[in-house]
Amino acid sequence: MTYFPEEVVEHIFDYLVSHRDRNSVSLVCKAWYRVERSSRRSLFVGNCYSVRPERVPARFPCVRSLSVKGKPHFADFNLVPPDWGGFAMPWIAAAARGLPDLEELRFKRMVVSDESLELLARSFPNLRSLVLVSCEGFSTDGLAAIATHCRLLRELDLQENEVEDRGPQWLSCFSDSCTSIESLNFACLKGEVNAGALERLVARCPNLRSLRLNRAISVESLSKILARSPHLVDLGTGSFTADHRSESYYMLIIALQKCKSLRSLSGFWDASPRCLPAVYPICANLTSLNLSYAPAIQGADLIKLIRHCWKLQRLWVLDCIGDKGLAVVASTCRELQELRVFPSDVFGAGTACVTEEGLVAVSAGCPKLHSLLYFCHQMTNAALVTVAKNCPKFIRFRLCILEPRKPDPVTNQPLDEGFGAIVKSCKDLRRLSVSGLLTDRVFLYIGMYAERLEMLSIAFAGDSDKGMVYVLNGCKNLRKLEIRDSPFGDAALLADVGKYEAMRSLWMSSCDVTLGGCKALAAKMPRLNVEIIDERDEGDEMEENLTDLHKVEKMYVYRTVGGPRNDAPHFVWTV
Amino acid sequence: MEGDLKKGLEACPQLLDLIANEREWLVKEGGGEANGFGVAEERKLELRLAPPGEEDWVEEKEKRVEHSVKSILPLGHLSKVAKSNGFNPCSGAKRGFLGAVEPNPEGFAQQQSGLLHLQSKAGMEKEQQSTERKASGPPIAVTAENVAVSINSSQARTATTPIVGWPPIRSFRKNIASSSRPGLGTQNVSSETAAKFEDDKKGLFVKINMDGIPIGRKVDLKAYNNYEKLSLAVDELFSALLSAQRDPVANGGQKNAKEKETISTGLLDGSGEYTLVYEDEEGDKMLVGDVPWDMFISTAKRLRVLKSSNLSASSLRSVSRKRTATEC
């Protein structure tokens, strides 16, 4: 290959899409490193603290698409204190200086301020796409800046962010000459939106294919919007609240019927069952349906709706669908690939309930199922064995039994054998979350069989350090390990310290790891940041009374070439 | 109900088959309610709370508390842990997440009747479920909290609060169920309740009838914010009809004015010719004006304009009794 001119090599590299492949070729020789570096268009940084932001334009000067992730996954469940970090500003600033041609930017679990959005809006005239997932720290004023200055914007996708509402005017900031919007998702916004401005925007953007409205959008507005954009492929319906006897509901039915291209539906924030029939005519084309924000729609109505959706590939529902409803899914949705069943009544003893039966039914009826997130009240080993047999193609298997440490209710045994069957059967498993009563044995199985496993989530499981060691020794491809409330201590932490440089991160909270263990790890591995998160207020007490035997409440370890953080708050301490 | 019982009993042989064939999982065909606890229930009958066994339960509870505090669930402990898990009378019942909670014997006594319902045999699944539905909400939630032992307290974390960050869902999902429902303890959000959501947004229309007038009307309670305005509205609704009925020929304005005065005067305090009463959610007849306005509009289902002379002594008594009862 060395006698090929660089242009040819570059052209060959164009066919390499995955980051990993590109990373690999850049290690082959200096020539390839040079070529790869200057031809890299898309960069993914899985942990914003693994590298200093300024390195990015220096290392890859021609990047057009940048994706950065911040907080650890358990931040979604309030286990990471606010102000922990993950600020987007340094990244935006570095990109503004070094990558002015940036076209796409994506941040996940990061703190994005209005100032940084302003800077972003003014720095990248070619920005086509901005995606913010699970971020916080900004308001609708920041969105106004984006709308005002990003003239070529095609995609503004706000997924599950915490956005402060400062009024509806941001949408009106899209200039009248802006006709390029293809995808607009503001479903997570809590406040009112200027419906007229929205309708006009939709009317002048002929390429609009994906539109996800927030709860404030009424059915009347929805009808008008749909009338202007009958080519929509993906729709978030807004509140979907209407008196089914009203004129607006009638208009909605008419508008929906014209949307022959609709393949994906979500929203239904306040939908009542009587409004659902409006959707029936388009159900036969749907490949994706998200009803997980609609607790008023109970089992029977869900069933009626799902019976129309025989092409469904992705389904997100609440557990009020019940085992009965899942049986209907199994018999109707033969193409199903992804299923998520969320709990609807977390704190009370509601009637909503799915058990192992529902899962078994779906596994039997939907052979293409490869992604699962399932919250249930109980699970049995027998059911898991059956599921493993029925669906060997699982890539993501996340099972959450709502009561921690709950055994198999039939046999009163731990669920080791059930999960063991899953990892043994599903050779392509990349992501696994375990729950219920589990001993070290399940980790033995995971270490033995889960060769492709990249992410493992453990909660209230295991008996001893052996469990964690099985996993660290066995799972060759492990990248992210997150553990809470499990009896793993220093011996496990220090069993294979080199492993952590081959992984993105390790999270351990409410385990048996001590300060001494953390220090030992940090001493052995200088290219790891070993962060201890201690939220107690009495700072003095902390310094005086802490011995190495003190158990660390929250520890976050990650590989980095950027050294210790310079933006850590007082309660985060890099050992 | 007997039909249900029979159905349940017919289902039993299949359940027993499942127990015999423990190694093979027989996929149940979708029929029947979600009764994943079927087989488990049989097992648990051995460990269940016997109705006269309050003392037994307290003993068991004490044993279990000891165990859970001592151990960090080593394997050898499994059987005991399993027992305590198996004990749970709410297993299979629609029980949501349980924090690690200390049991409360007093609370138990109060909830005993609820527990008795829950302890019905496996064959009566359907009845059990309907009973659960009736006695759902607060009683069961409290029962579950009071009775379930803190099995999860291996690190002596016997907190009475839910565990932080568990279950692992985003915060906005935790609020979804409660933010949409009109109140806690409302299980089975049926289409009627859902229709009420719609009504809540559009206006609160209730039927109103008047003695002596065959045609009823509808009034939007949300359109008013106090009893006076309602009373005037009632006037407007019926005065024309009333005058037309009384004197189909004479329709002088003066007479109308007089009629208007007649209806609303003393409508609310029982001193006039007419009295306004309402029917609440439980079907009881109440005098309008006793409770705060907001409470009134949330409980009133129907209105009626009665001739004060028709308000019998007995019905007045029952009304005042109900009033005192609700005040308690």
PDB file of N, CA, C and O in Angstrom, chain B residues 173-206:
ATOM      1  N   ARG B 173     -40.258  10.209  33.870  1.00  0.00           N
ATOM      2  CA  ARG B 173     -41.114   9.024  33.768  1.00  0.00           C
ATOM      3  C   ARG B 173     -41.749   8.703  35.110  1.00  0.00           C
ATOM      4  O   ARG B 173     -42.834   8.154  35.167  1.00  0.00           O
ATOM      5  N   LYS B 174     -41.080   9.042  36.177  1.00  0.00           N
ATOM      6  CA  LYS B 174     -41.663   8.762  37.487  1.00  0.00           C
ATOM      7  C   LYS B 174     -42.916   9.586  37.685  1.00  0.00           C
ATOM      8  O   LYS B 174     -43.823   9.182  38.389  1.00  0.00           O
ATOM      9  N   ASN B 175     -42.963  10.721  37.067  1.00  0.00           N
ATOM     10  CA  ASN B 175     -44.109  11.600  37.279  1.00  0.00           C
ATOM     11  C   ASN B 175     -45.241  11.357  36.301  1.00  0.00           C
ATOM     12  O   ASN B 175     -46.314  11.897  36.464  1.00  0.00           O
ATOM     13  N   ILE B 176     -45.000  10.576  35.303  1.00  0.00           N
ATOM     14  CA  ILE B 176     -45.995  10.444  34.238  1.00  0.00           C
ATOM     15  C   ILE B 176     -47.312   9.936  34.761  1.00  0.00           C
ATOM     16  O   ILE B 176     -48.351  10.503  34.489  1.00  0.00           O
ATOM     17  N   ALA B 177     -47.274   8.880  35.532  1.00  0.00           N
ATOM     18  CA  ALA B 177     -48.532   8.297  35.998  1.00  0.00           C
ATOM     19  C   ALA B 177     -49.267   9.266  36.897  1.00  0.00           C
ATOM     20  O   ALA B 177     -50.462   9.474  36.749  1.00  0.00           O
ATOM     21  N   SER B 178     -48.556   9.896  37.828  1.00  0.00           N
ATOM     22  CA  SER B 178     -49.264  10.746  38.788  1.00  0.00           C
ATOM     23  C   SER B 178     -49.695  12.057  38.182  1.00  0.00           C
ATOM     24  O   SER B 178     -50.692  12.618  38.581  1.00  0.00           O
ATOM     25  N   SER B 179     -48.989  12.546  37.192  1.00  0.00           N
ATOM     26  CA  SER B 179     -49.357  13.866  36.677  1.00  0.00           C
ATOM     27  C   SER B 179     -50.618  13.828  35.858  1.00  0.00           C
ATOM     28  O   SER B 179     -51.327  14.805  35.748  1.00  0.00           O
ATOM     29  N   SER B 180     -50.924  12.678  35.286  1.00  0.00           N
ATOM     30  CA  SER B 180     -52.104  12.640  34.428  1.00  0.00           C
ATOM     31  C   SER B 180     -53.361  12.234  35.165  1.00  0.00           C
ATOM     32  O   SER B 180     -54.452  12.500  34.729  1.00  0.00           O
ATOM     33  N   ARG B 181     -53.177  11.553  36.291  1.00  0.00           N
ATOM     34  CA  ARG B 181     -54.388  11.048  36.946  1.00  0.00           C
ATOM     35  C   ARG B 181     -54.980  12.105  37.849  1.00  0.00           C
ATOM     36  O   ARG B 181     -54.260  12.870  38.462  1.00  0.00           O
ATOM     37  N   PRO B 182     -56.290  12.087  38.003  1.00  0.00           N
ATOM     38  CA  PRO B 182     -56.940  13.087  38.851  1.00  0.00           C
ATOM     39  C   PRO B 182     -56.599  12.925  40.318  1.00  0.00           C
ATOM     40  O   PRO B 182     -56.620  13.849  41.069  1.00  0.00           O
ATOM     41  N   GLY B 183     -56.271  11.734  40.751  1.00  0.00           N
ATOM     42  CA  GLY B 183     -55.921  11.566  42.155  1.00  0.00           C
ATOM     43  C   GLY B 183     -55.289  10.215  42.369  1.00  0.00           C
ATOM     44  O   GLY B 183     -55.359   9.345  41.522  1.00  0.00           O
ATOM     45  N   LEU B 184     -54.657  10.022  43.493  1.00  0.00           N
ATOM     46  CA  LEU B 184     -54.048   8.733  43.774  1.00  0.00           C
ATOM     47  C   LEU B 184     -55.105   7.696  44.085  1.00  0.00           C
ATOM     48  O   LEU B 184     -56.204   8.024  44.489  1.00  0.00           O
ATOM     49  N   GLY B 185     -54.725   6.483  43.949  1.00  0.00           N
ATOM     50  CA  GLY B 185     -55.648   5.421  44.324  1.00  0.00           C
ATOM     51  C   GLY B 185     -56.696   5.170  43.263  1.00  0.00           C
ATOM     52  O   GLY B 185     -57.569   4.349  43.450  1.00  0.00           O
ATOM     53  N   THR B 186     -56.612   5.839  42.175  1.00  0.00           N
ATOM     54  CA  THR B 186     -57.580   5.533  41.117  1.00  0.00           C
ATOM     55  C   THR B 186     -56.947   4.511  40.203  1.00  0.00           C
ATOM     56  O   THR B 186     -56.101   4.804  39.382  1.00  0.00           O
ATOM     57  N   GLN B 187     -57.363   3.307  40.418  1.00  0.00           N
ATOM     58  CA  GLN B 187     -56.878   2.243  39.567  1.00  0.00           C
ATOM     59  C   GLN B 187     -57.790   2.141  38.365  1.00  0.00           C
ATOM     60  O   GLN B 187     -58.859   2.738  38.326  1.00  0.00           O
ATOM     61  N   ASN B 188     -57.399   1.341  37.455  1.00  0.00           N
ATOM     62  CA  ASN B 188     -58.267   1.093  36.307  1.00  0.00           C
ATOM     63  C   ASN B 188     -58.785   2.377  35.685  1.00  0.00           C
ATOM     64  O   ASN B 188     -59.972   2.635  35.681  1.00  0.00           O
ATOM     65  N   VAL B 189     -57.850   3.184  35.242  1.00  0.00           N
ATOM     66  CA  VAL B 189     -58.290   4.425  34.608  1.00  0.00           C
ATOM     67  C   VAL B 189     -59.072   4.056  33.363  1.00  0.00           C
ATOM     68  O   VAL B 189     -58.529   3.824  32.311  1.00  0.00           O
ATOM     69  N   SER B 190     -60.370   3.989  33.529  1.00  0.00           N
ATOM     70  CA  SER B 190     -61.212   3.503  32.435  1.00  0.00           C
ATOM     71  C   SER B 190     -61.488   4.622  31.460  1.00  0.00           C
ATOM     72  O   SER B 190     -61.085   5.757  31.654  1.00  0.00           O
ATOM     73  N   SER B 191     -62.212   4.275  30.419  1.00  0.00           N
ATOM     74  CA  SER B 191     -62.511   5.307  29.431  1.00  0.00           C
ATOM     75  C   SER B 191     -63.359   6.406  30.036  1.00  0.00           C
ATOM     76  O   SER B 191     -63.295   7.543  29.630  1.00  0.00           O
ATOM     77  N   GLU B 192     -64.152   6.027  31.043  1.00  0.00           N
ATOM     78  CA  GLU B 192     -64.988   7.064  31.657  1.00  0.00           C
ATOM     79  C   GLU B 192     -64.116   8.105  32.308  1.00  0.00           C
ATOM     80  O   GLU B 192     -64.302   9.298  32.146  1.00  0.00           O
ATOM     81  N   THR B 193     -63.131   7.628  33.073  1.00  0.00           N
ATOM     82  CA  THR B 193     -62.248   8.587  33.720  1.00  0.00           C
ATOM     83  C   THR B 193     -61.487   9.389  32.678  1.00  0.00           C
ATOM     84  O   THR B 193     -61.320  10.583  32.808  1.00  0.00           O
ATOM     85  N   ALA B 194     -61.052   8.699  31.654  1.00  0.00           N
ATOM     86  CA  ALA B 194     -60.315   9.408  30.609  1.00  0.00           C
ATOM     87  C   ALA B 194     -61.209  10.449  29.971  1.00  0.00           C
ATOM     88  O   ALA B 194     -60.783  11.555  29.667  1.00  0.00           O
ATOM     89  N   ALA B 195     -62.465  10.093  29.807  1.00  0.00           N
ATOM     90  CA  ALA B 195     -63.393  11.073  29.245  1.00  0.00           C
ATOM     91  C   ALA B 195     -63.500  12.258  30.174  1.00  0.00           C
ATOM     92  O   ALA B 195     -63.631  13.394  29.749  1.00  0.00           O
ATOM     93  N   LYS B 196     -63.387  11.975  31.449  1.00  0.00           N
ATOM     94  CA  LYS B 196     -63.445  13.066  32.415  1.00  0.00           C
ATOM     95  C   LYS B 196     -62.259  14.020  32.205  1.00  0.00           C
ATOM     96  O   LYS B 196     -62.392  15.213  32.372  1.00  0.00           O
ATOM     97  N   PHE B 197     -61.091  13.483  31.829  1.00  0.00           N
ATOM     98  CA  PHE B 197     -59.962  14.370  31.536  1.00  0.00           C
ATOM     99  C   PHE B 197     -60.385  15.372  30.485  1.00  0.00           C
ATOM    100  O   PHE B 197     -60.121  16.544  30.587  1.00  0.00           O
ATOM    101  N   GLU B 198     -61.006  14.828  29.448  1.00  0.00           N
ATOM    102  CA  GLU B 198     -61.405  15.717  28.366  1.00  0.00           C
ATOM    103  C   GLU B 198     -62.398  16.735  28.882  1.00  0.00           C
ATOM    104  O   GLU B 198     -62.320  17.910  28.591  1.00  0.00           O
ATOM    105  N   ASP B 199     -63.357  16.246  29.657  1.00  0.00           N
ATOM    106  CA  ASP B 199     -64.362  17.157  30.177  1.00  0.00           C
ATOM    107  C   ASP B 199     -63.723  18.229  31.043  1.00  0.00           C
ATOM    108  O   ASP B 199     -64.121  19.373  30.997  1.00  0.00           O
ATOM    109  N   ASP B 200     -62.726  17.812  31.813  1.00  0.00           N
ATOM    110  CA  ASP B 200     -62.073  18.775  32.681  1.00  0.00           C
ATOM    111  C   ASP B 200     -61.538  19.940  31.884  1.00  0.00           C
ATOM    112  O   ASP B 200     -61.577  21.073  32.339  1.00  0.00           O
ATOM    113  N   LYS B 201     -61.033  19.647  30.733  1.00  0.00           N
ATOM    114  CA  LYS B 201     -60.456  20.735  29.976  1.00  0.00           C
ATOM    115  C   LYS B 201     -61.543  21.552  29.301  1.00  0.00           C
ATOM    116  O   LYS B 201     -61.409  22.744  29.131  1.00  0.00           O
ATOM    117  N   LYS B 202     -62.597  20.900  28.900  1.00  0.00           N
ATOM    118  CA  LYS B 202     -63.592  21.590  28.089  1.00  0.00           C
ATOM    119  C   LYS B 202     -64.648  22.261  28.940  1.00  0.00           C
ATOM    120  O   LYS B 202     -65.320  23.150  28.484  1.00  0.00           O
ATOM    121  N   GLY B 203     -64.879  21.855  30.151  1.00  0.00           N
ATOM    122  CA  GLY B 203     -65.975  22.436  30.934  1.00  0.00           C
ATOM    123  C   GLY B 203     -66.653  21.332  31.702  1.00  0.00           C
ATOM    124  O   GLY B 203     -66.572  20.173  31.327  1.00  0.00           O
ATOM    125  N   LEU B 204     -67.263  21.700  32.785  1.00  0.00           N
ATOM    126  CA  LEU B 204     -67.846  20.686  33.642  1.00  0.00           C
ATOM    127  C   LEU B 204     -69.353  20.756  33.527  1.00  0.00           C
ATOM    128  O   LEU B 204     -70.025  21.463  34.278  1.00  0.00           O
ATOM    129  N   PHE B 205     -69.898  20.002  32.605  1.00  0.00           N
ATOM    130  CA  PHE B 205     -71.339  20.058  32.372  1.00  0.00           C
ATOM    131  C   PHE B 205     -72.044  19.034  33.243  1.00  0.00           C
ATOM    132  O   PHE B 205     -71.710  17.845  33.221  1.00  0.00           O
ATOM    133  N   VAL B 206     -72.995  19.494  33.998  1.00  0.00           N
ATOM    134  CA  VAL B 206     -73.821  18.558  34.767  1.00  0.00           C
ATOM    135  C   VAL B 206     -75.284  18.836  34.450  1.00  0.00           C
ATOM    136  O   VAL B 206     -75.683  19.961  34.131  1.00  0.00           O
TER     137      VAL B 206
END
